[in-house]
Amino acid sequence: MPQAKGELVFEQTNSTIVDRRVVLIQLTLRDRKIYSGKIDGLFGPKTFDAVQRLQKQKGLAETGKVDSTTGERLGLPFWFVDAIITLEPPFRDDDKFGPDTEFVFRSEAGTGYFFSAWPDAAYDSTNILTRRALRTNNPGALNISKWQKAMPGYVGMTHPDNSPNRNKTTIYSSPEFGVAAWGVLLKDIYFKGKKDPVSVGSIIDKYRGSISRDPYLAGYAKYSNGELVEDYMVDLYDPRELAKLAIAAFSHEFGSWYPLTDEQLTAGFAEAERYIQAGGRGALIADLVSDEDEVEDRFAEGIDTFGSLTSIAAPFTGRAERIGVEDARWPLNPAKAPDTWHLPMPPHEDEFDLSVDVIKGLVSVGLYEPDVSTNGRLVIALRGCVLADGSASVEDAASIRVKPARPDHENFRCLLGCLDVNSTLLSLHTASTVPRRTGMLRFYNKMNFGTKGKNCNMLPTGCYEYCVGTHGGTAGAIEYVLRLGDGPTPDDAGQAVVLRTTNDLIYGTMDIWDNTRPADNIHPAFLDVSFSSLGCLTVRGKQTPDGSYKTGTGEWRKFRANVGFNGSYYGERFDCLLSTGHEAAAVASAISAASDLAALTCLRQGSRGPLVMQLQEQLGVDPADSQFGPQTCEELIARQRSKLGYATGTWSPAMAKLLELEFG
């Protein structure tokens, strides 16, 4: 079922700026024989009156506004986070996805934006939402082709239509992925990456197939206010020009203004560019090496070895799918990510103030006892969280405005900083707490095709002991970093249970857990636009190998100064609280509402106390020492695998109920 979130309201306005979402409202009202005005995307008096008539028919408050209640009666999606559904062939590609596959249909831009969760709906002339270009999340109405099956978000195809060619339209899980496919078609397939402007007529001639070009010319002109005529030259690499073309092309296919916003178009164009730059699915990482990748290799310490789950190091079979770096992404469904499985769904997505009280709340719900004896600083890491004002750093603040975000394996979508418990001031810096997609792909290829590559992992949320020390690599030693463990050298690497993915490039609850010494240190990103990580936590910035700590740059230099190990405390302990933006948002919301934080309790690596002892006794952990360490985590994962078929590595009231064990 779809999950609702947020209270977007469409209401009467004097604005003359077209809102293409309002077009969908007007079309839906027209289908119900309630509205007979212009389909213009302007919420004027006639639209207001029609909404009131609908509300009167349905027994709703006659506000004339379209909120979630009225929107639900119209079947509109703008108030939903996502819809999780299963599909039958051909809507589900039976060659790629099993019958139990759950597809998450959503807008990648978040709530308030159009997406369709009806890909298998039969066309109904009285329901605009069943039009092919709309219900498939494929605004360009692209017919199925082999290359599209390799695109992100691909799901399946429709039944053949009634045209002479019996066209089958590709289905995507979000309209942004559909936009991306359209962008790849134009840039990479039609015009082979050439950067010269192309005429509207030449685009239409490639796009129309055997259909007359006249309807296309008329449609493109209509939905561009007469600009996109036959000889108009379009720069496909100018975002504004590409957006103008997309709006006209999609609206022509739909038969009215297509209800995507500029934000959704931008997201789709970015996805297309990532796909093109990566070389498309099927390319091994050897074909994708850039200057940054070579730099990355030199800074990889590479001492992570398999621990207790050595069975995953079996000889490769060569039967796995060949995938590319563009396939690395965060699970679309937060319930499929071990970090967020325990949170109330849907997770909080709105901005919030990260304060000392919220940090204390995170410590409380995790039952942590962090050690801050070195200098009174606790290192804070938030996976999937950004500074709300778009800045790179905020230092020495009583509270900091932040926003949850989906982690990214190529771009910085996390924060690292510290809390000074003495001054109660916070600092946060642009960072990453996930491995980079290049290392993930190398590891995938190593495990599945026998290619060379270092091990790669992701450190789960928890509270971990770090020590000021030295990070290795072929580039040379980097002094004054934070090492996971109780000493300053690789020999002192600490034990932890980490997550590894060998079947795809997505870390989820179905992946492999390994009790090992991962050396997931905290160090500079080293790269200009991304980060070097096989599992380490990285802060944007650089530092010269075999040189002074004073060569540190960017946010890394600030982070090190804020935490206090700027050339000092070598060999001393600093604990790191690793959480998520969504968990911090949930804690902040509970504090604001004066709710009991106990409902958010979740034990994991680093937790301590009687609840840990109770869990250990039920699992038969010996010794039961009240400390949630790697052994306890490993035993819990084994029980989860056996009972549920998946594992989170975390212990909450909901998990206890599923495992039929006691909690508290």
PDB file of C-alpha atoms in Angstrom, residues 327-481:
ATOM      1  CA  ASP A 327      23.978   0.411 -10.379  1.00  0.00           C
ATOM      2  CA  ALA A 328      25.342   1.413  -6.962  1.00  0.00           C
ATOM      3  CA  ARG A 329      22.562   2.992  -4.954  1.00  0.00           C
ATOM      4  CA  TRP A 330      20.873   3.078  -1.585  1.00  0.00           C
ATOM      5  CA  PRO A 331      17.775   0.871  -1.075  1.00  0.00           C
ATOM      6  CA  LEU A 332      14.674   2.742  -2.236  1.00  0.00           C
ATOM      7  CA  ASN A 333      12.657   1.201   0.592  1.00  0.00           C
ATOM      8  CA  PRO A 334      14.071   2.254   4.008  1.00  0.00           C
ATOM      9  CA  ALA A 335      12.711  -0.991   5.491  1.00  0.00           C
ATOM     10  CA  LYS A 336      15.193  -2.865   3.272  1.00  0.00           C
ATOM     11  CA  ALA A 337      18.184  -1.004   4.767  1.00  0.00           C
ATOM     12  CA  PRO A 338      19.605  -2.400   8.043  1.00  0.00           C
ATOM     13  CA  ASP A 339      20.321   1.147   9.276  1.00  0.00           C
ATOM     14  CA  THR A 340      16.665   2.234   9.136  1.00  0.00           C
ATOM     15  CA  TRP A 341      14.652  -1.004   9.407  1.00  0.00           C
ATOM     16  CA  HIS A 342      13.717  -0.245  13.024  1.00  0.00           C
ATOM     17  CA  LEU A 343      12.368   3.261  12.427  1.00  0.00           C
ATOM     18  CA  PRO A 344       8.674   4.178  12.115  1.00  0.00           C
ATOM     19  CA  MET A 345       7.674   4.188   8.457  1.00  0.00           C
ATOM     20  CA  PRO A 346       7.635   6.313   6.457  1.00  0.00           C
ATOM     21  CA  PRO A 347      10.768   7.942   7.902  1.00  0.00           C
ATOM     22  CA  HIS A 348      10.925  11.649   8.655  1.00  0.00           C
ATOM     23  CA  GLU A 349      12.132  13.590   5.606  1.00  0.00           C
ATOM     24  CA  ASP A 350      11.784  17.200   6.786  1.00  0.00           C
ATOM     25  CA  GLU A 351      14.512  19.549   7.998  1.00  0.00           C
ATOM     26  CA  PHE A 352      15.163  19.609  11.739  1.00  0.00           C
ATOM     27  CA  ASP A 353      17.519  21.148  14.284  1.00  0.00           C
ATOM     28  CA  LEU A 354      20.308  18.843  15.405  1.00  0.00           C
ATOM     29  CA  SER A 355      20.959  19.857  18.991  1.00  0.00           C
ATOM     30  CA  VAL A 356      22.732  18.515  22.050  1.00  0.00           C
ATOM     31  CA  ASP A 357      19.392  17.089  23.207  1.00  0.00           C
ATOM     32  CA  VAL A 358      19.038  15.169  19.937  1.00  0.00           C
ATOM     33  CA  ILE A 359      22.581  13.782  20.303  1.00  0.00           C
ATOM     34  CA  LYS A 360      21.749  12.742  23.867  1.00  0.00           C
ATOM     35  CA  GLY A 361      18.585  11.150  22.516  1.00  0.00           C
ATOM     36  CA  LEU A 362      20.569   9.128  19.977  1.00  0.00           C
ATOM     37  CA  VAL A 363      22.872   7.941  22.757  1.00  0.00           C
ATOM     38  CA  SER A 364      19.817   7.041  24.828  1.00  0.00           C
ATOM     39  CA  VAL A 365      17.925   5.043  22.162  1.00  0.00           C
ATOM     40  CA  GLY A 366      21.126   3.141  21.311  1.00  0.00           C
ATOM     41  CA  LEU A 367      21.955   2.478  24.963  1.00  0.00           C
ATOM     42  CA  TYR A 368      25.481   3.700  24.329  1.00  0.00           C
ATOM     43  CA  GLU A 369      28.074   4.790  26.882  1.00  0.00           C
ATOM     44  CA  PRO A 370      30.569   6.700  24.739  1.00  0.00           C
ATOM     45  CA  ASP A 371      34.000   7.449  26.167  1.00  0.00           C
ATOM     46  CA  VAL A 372      34.867  11.159  25.957  1.00  0.00           C
ATOM     47  CA  SER A 373      37.669  11.081  28.532  1.00  0.00           C
ATOM     48  CA  THR A 374      40.411  12.143  26.077  1.00  0.00           C
ATOM     49  CA  ASN A 375      39.283  15.751  25.606  1.00  0.00           C
ATOM     50  CA  GLY A 376      35.512  15.864  26.055  1.00  0.00           C
ATOM     51  CA  ARG A 377      34.690  15.422  22.359  1.00  0.00           C
ATOM     52  CA  LEU A 378      32.357  12.815  20.873  1.00  0.00           C
ATOM     53  CA  VAL A 379      32.710  12.226  17.137  1.00  0.00           C
ATOM     54  CA  ILE A 380      29.324  12.370  15.369  1.00  0.00           C
ATOM     55  CA  ALA A 381      28.648  10.701  11.999  1.00  0.00           C
ATOM     56  CA  LEU A 382      25.264  10.993  10.275  1.00  0.00           C
ATOM     57  CA  ARG A 383      24.706   8.737   7.269  1.00  0.00           C
ATOM     58  CA  GLY A 384      22.252  10.205   4.778  1.00  0.00           C
ATOM     59  CA  CYS A 385      22.142  13.778   6.085  1.00  0.00           C
ATOM     60  CA  VAL A 386      23.089  17.200   4.675  1.00  0.00           C
ATOM     61  CA  LEU A 387      23.304  20.744   5.975  1.00  0.00           C
ATOM     62  CA  ALA A 388      19.969  22.385   5.221  1.00  0.00           C
ATOM     63  CA  ASP A 389      21.445  25.641   3.957  1.00  0.00           C
ATOM     64  CA  GLY A 390      23.719  23.852   1.486  1.00  0.00           C
ATOM     65  CA  SER A 391      26.920  24.960   3.203  1.00  0.00           C
ATOM     66  CA  ALA A 392      30.001  22.753   3.519  1.00  0.00           C
ATOM     67  CA  SER A 393      30.546  23.160   7.275  1.00  0.00           C
ATOM     68  CA  VAL A 394      29.036  24.639  10.402  1.00  0.00           C
ATOM     69  CA  GLU A 395      31.287  25.062  13.421  1.00  0.00           C
ATOM     70  CA  ASP A 396      30.721  25.695  17.124  1.00  0.00           C
ATOM     71  CA  ALA A 397      26.938  26.048  17.052  1.00  0.00           C
ATOM     72  CA  ALA A 398      24.366  25.277  19.746  1.00  0.00           C
ATOM     73  CA  SER A 399      22.196  23.597  17.086  1.00  0.00           C
ATOM     74  CA  ILE A 400      22.530  22.988  13.363  1.00  0.00           C
ATOM     75  CA  ARG A 401      19.735  22.829  10.784  1.00  0.00           C
ATOM     76  CA  VAL A 402      20.027  19.596   8.802  1.00  0.00           C
ATOM     77  CA  LYS A 403      17.931  17.490   6.452  1.00  0.00           C
ATOM     78  CA  PRO A 404      17.776  13.706   5.921  1.00  0.00           C
ATOM     79  CA  ALA A 405      18.974  12.573   2.489  1.00  0.00           C
ATOM     80  CA  ARG A 406      19.486   9.304   0.679  1.00  0.00           C
ATOM     81  CA  PRO A 407      23.150   8.234   0.939  1.00  0.00           C
ATOM     82  CA  ASP A 408      25.087   8.208  -2.313  1.00  0.00           C
ATOM     83  CA  HIS A 409      28.101   6.070  -3.235  1.00  0.00           C
ATOM     84  CA  GLU A 410      29.676   8.785  -5.378  1.00  0.00           C
ATOM     85  CA  ASN A 411      28.627  12.117  -3.857  1.00  0.00           C
ATOM     86  CA  PHE A 412      28.870  13.489  -0.319  1.00  0.00           C
ATOM     87  CA  ARG A 413      25.504  12.873   1.364  1.00  0.00           C
ATOM     88  CA  CYS A 414      26.638  12.443   4.976  1.00  0.00           C
ATOM     89  CA  LEU A 415      27.996  14.568   7.804  1.00  0.00           C
ATOM     90  CA  LEU A 416      30.903  14.114  10.216  1.00  0.00           C
ATOM     91  CA  GLY A 417      31.688  16.354  13.129  1.00  0.00           C
ATOM     92  CA  CYS A 418      31.730  16.379  16.894  1.00  0.00           C
ATOM     93  CA  LEU A 419      29.998  17.422  20.072  1.00  0.00           C
ATOM     94  CA  ASP A 420      32.100  19.226  22.663  1.00  0.00           C
ATOM     95  CA  VAL A 421      30.405  17.991  25.831  1.00  0.00           C
ATOM     96  CA  ASN A 422      31.992  20.754  27.893  1.00  0.00           C
ATOM     97  CA  SER A 423      30.882  23.727  25.809  1.00  0.00           C
ATOM     98  CA  THR A 424      27.834  21.821  24.401  1.00  0.00           C
ATOM     99  CA  LEU A 425      28.702  23.162  20.929  1.00  0.00           C
ATOM    100  CA  LEU A 426      28.365  21.170  17.714  1.00  0.00           C
ATOM    101  CA  SER A 427      30.356  21.150  14.482  1.00  0.00           C
ATOM    102  CA  LEU A 428      29.432  19.296  11.283  1.00  0.00           C
ATOM    103  CA  HIS A 429      31.217  18.911   7.956  1.00  0.00           C
ATOM    104  CA  THR A 430      30.432  17.534   4.493  1.00  0.00           C
ATOM    105  CA  ALA A 431      31.420  13.884   4.454  1.00  0.00           C
ATOM    106  CA  SER A 432      30.600  10.315   3.457  1.00  0.00           C
ATOM    107  CA  THR A 433      30.076   7.231   5.626  1.00  0.00           C
ATOM    108  CA  VAL A 434      29.602   4.734   2.791  1.00  0.00           C
ATOM    109  CA  PRO A 435      32.063   3.081   0.386  1.00  0.00           C
ATOM    110  CA  ARG A 436      32.561   4.575  -3.056  1.00  0.00           C
ATOM    111  CA  ARG A 437      30.850   2.805  -5.942  1.00  0.00           C
ATOM    112  CA  THR A 438      34.119   2.080  -7.770  1.00  0.00           C
ATOM    113  CA  GLY A 439      35.381  -0.066  -4.897  1.00  0.00           C
ATOM    114  CA  MET A 440      31.996  -1.740  -4.609  1.00  0.00           C
ATOM    115  CA  LEU A 441      32.117  -2.740  -8.277  1.00  0.00           C
ATOM    116  CA  ARG A 442      35.692  -3.990  -8.062  1.00  0.00           C
ATOM    117  CA  PHE A 443      34.676  -6.193  -5.137  1.00  0.00           C
ATOM    118  CA  TYR A 444      31.610  -7.439  -7.029  1.00  0.00           C
ATOM    119  CA  ASN A 445      33.738  -8.321 -10.045  1.00  0.00           C
ATOM    120  CA  LYS A 446      36.323  -9.986  -7.831  1.00  0.00           C
ATOM    121  CA  MET A 447      33.693 -12.178  -6.180  1.00  0.00           C
ATOM    122  CA  ASN A 448      31.769 -13.018  -9.340  1.00  0.00           C
ATOM    123  CA  PHE A 449      34.329 -12.983 -12.158  1.00  0.00           C
ATOM    124  CA  GLY A 450      37.682 -13.508 -10.471  1.00  0.00           C
ATOM    125  CA  THR A 451      39.094 -10.080 -11.342  1.00  0.00           C
ATOM    126  CA  LYS A 452      41.580  -8.270  -9.119  1.00  0.00           C
ATOM    127  CA  GLY A 453      40.251  -6.055  -6.392  1.00  0.00           C
ATOM    128  CA  LYS A 454      40.347  -5.276  -2.691  1.00  0.00           C
ATOM    129  CA  ASN A 455      37.601  -6.185  -0.260  1.00  0.00           C
ATOM    130  CA  CYS A 456      34.843  -3.651   0.303  1.00  0.00           C
ATOM    131  CA  ASN A 457      32.337  -3.297   3.144  1.00  0.00           C
ATOM    132  CA  MET A 458      29.983  -0.906   4.900  1.00  0.00           C
ATOM    133  CA  LEU A 459      30.158  -0.236   8.624  1.00  0.00           C
ATOM    134  CA  PRO A 460      26.668  -0.437  10.213  1.00  0.00           C
ATOM    135  CA  THR A 461      25.381   2.240  12.562  1.00  0.00           C
ATOM    136  CA  GLY A 462      26.560   1.926  16.149  1.00  0.00           C
ATOM    137  CA  CYS A 463      29.030   3.402  18.627  1.00  0.00           C
ATOM    138  CA  TYR A 464      32.647   2.525  17.874  1.00  0.00           C
ATOM    139  CA  GLU A 465      36.050   3.019  19.475  1.00  0.00           C
ATOM    140  CA  TYR A 466      38.585   4.901  17.353  1.00  0.00           C
ATOM    141  CA  CYS A 467      42.176   5.864  18.006  1.00  0.00           C
ATOM    142  CA  VAL A 468      44.319   8.688  16.607  1.00  0.00           C
ATOM    143  CA  GLY A 469      46.824   7.000  14.331  1.00  0.00           C
ATOM    144  CA  THR A 470      48.170   6.466  10.816  1.00  0.00           C
ATOM    145  CA  HIS A 471      46.358   5.369   7.647  1.00  0.00           C
ATOM    146  CA  GLY A 472      48.427   3.367   5.136  1.00  0.00           C
ATOM    147  CA  GLY A 473      48.313   2.904   1.346  1.00  0.00           C
ATOM    148  CA  THR A 474      50.768   2.760  -1.526  1.00  0.00           C
ATOM    149  CA  ALA A 475      50.756   6.567  -1.678  1.00  0.00           C
ATOM    150  CA  GLY A 476      52.359   6.661   1.758  1.00  0.00           C
ATOM    151  CA  ALA A 477      51.360   7.127   5.381  1.00  0.00           C
ATOM    152  CA  ILE A 478      48.699   9.644   6.408  1.00  0.00           C
ATOM    153  CA  GLU A 479      49.245  10.638  10.023  1.00  0.00           C
ATOM    154  CA  TYR A 480      46.651  11.946  12.431  1.00  0.00           C
ATOM    155  CA  VAL A 481      43.584  10.139  11.206  1.00  0.00           C
TER     156      VAL A 481
END
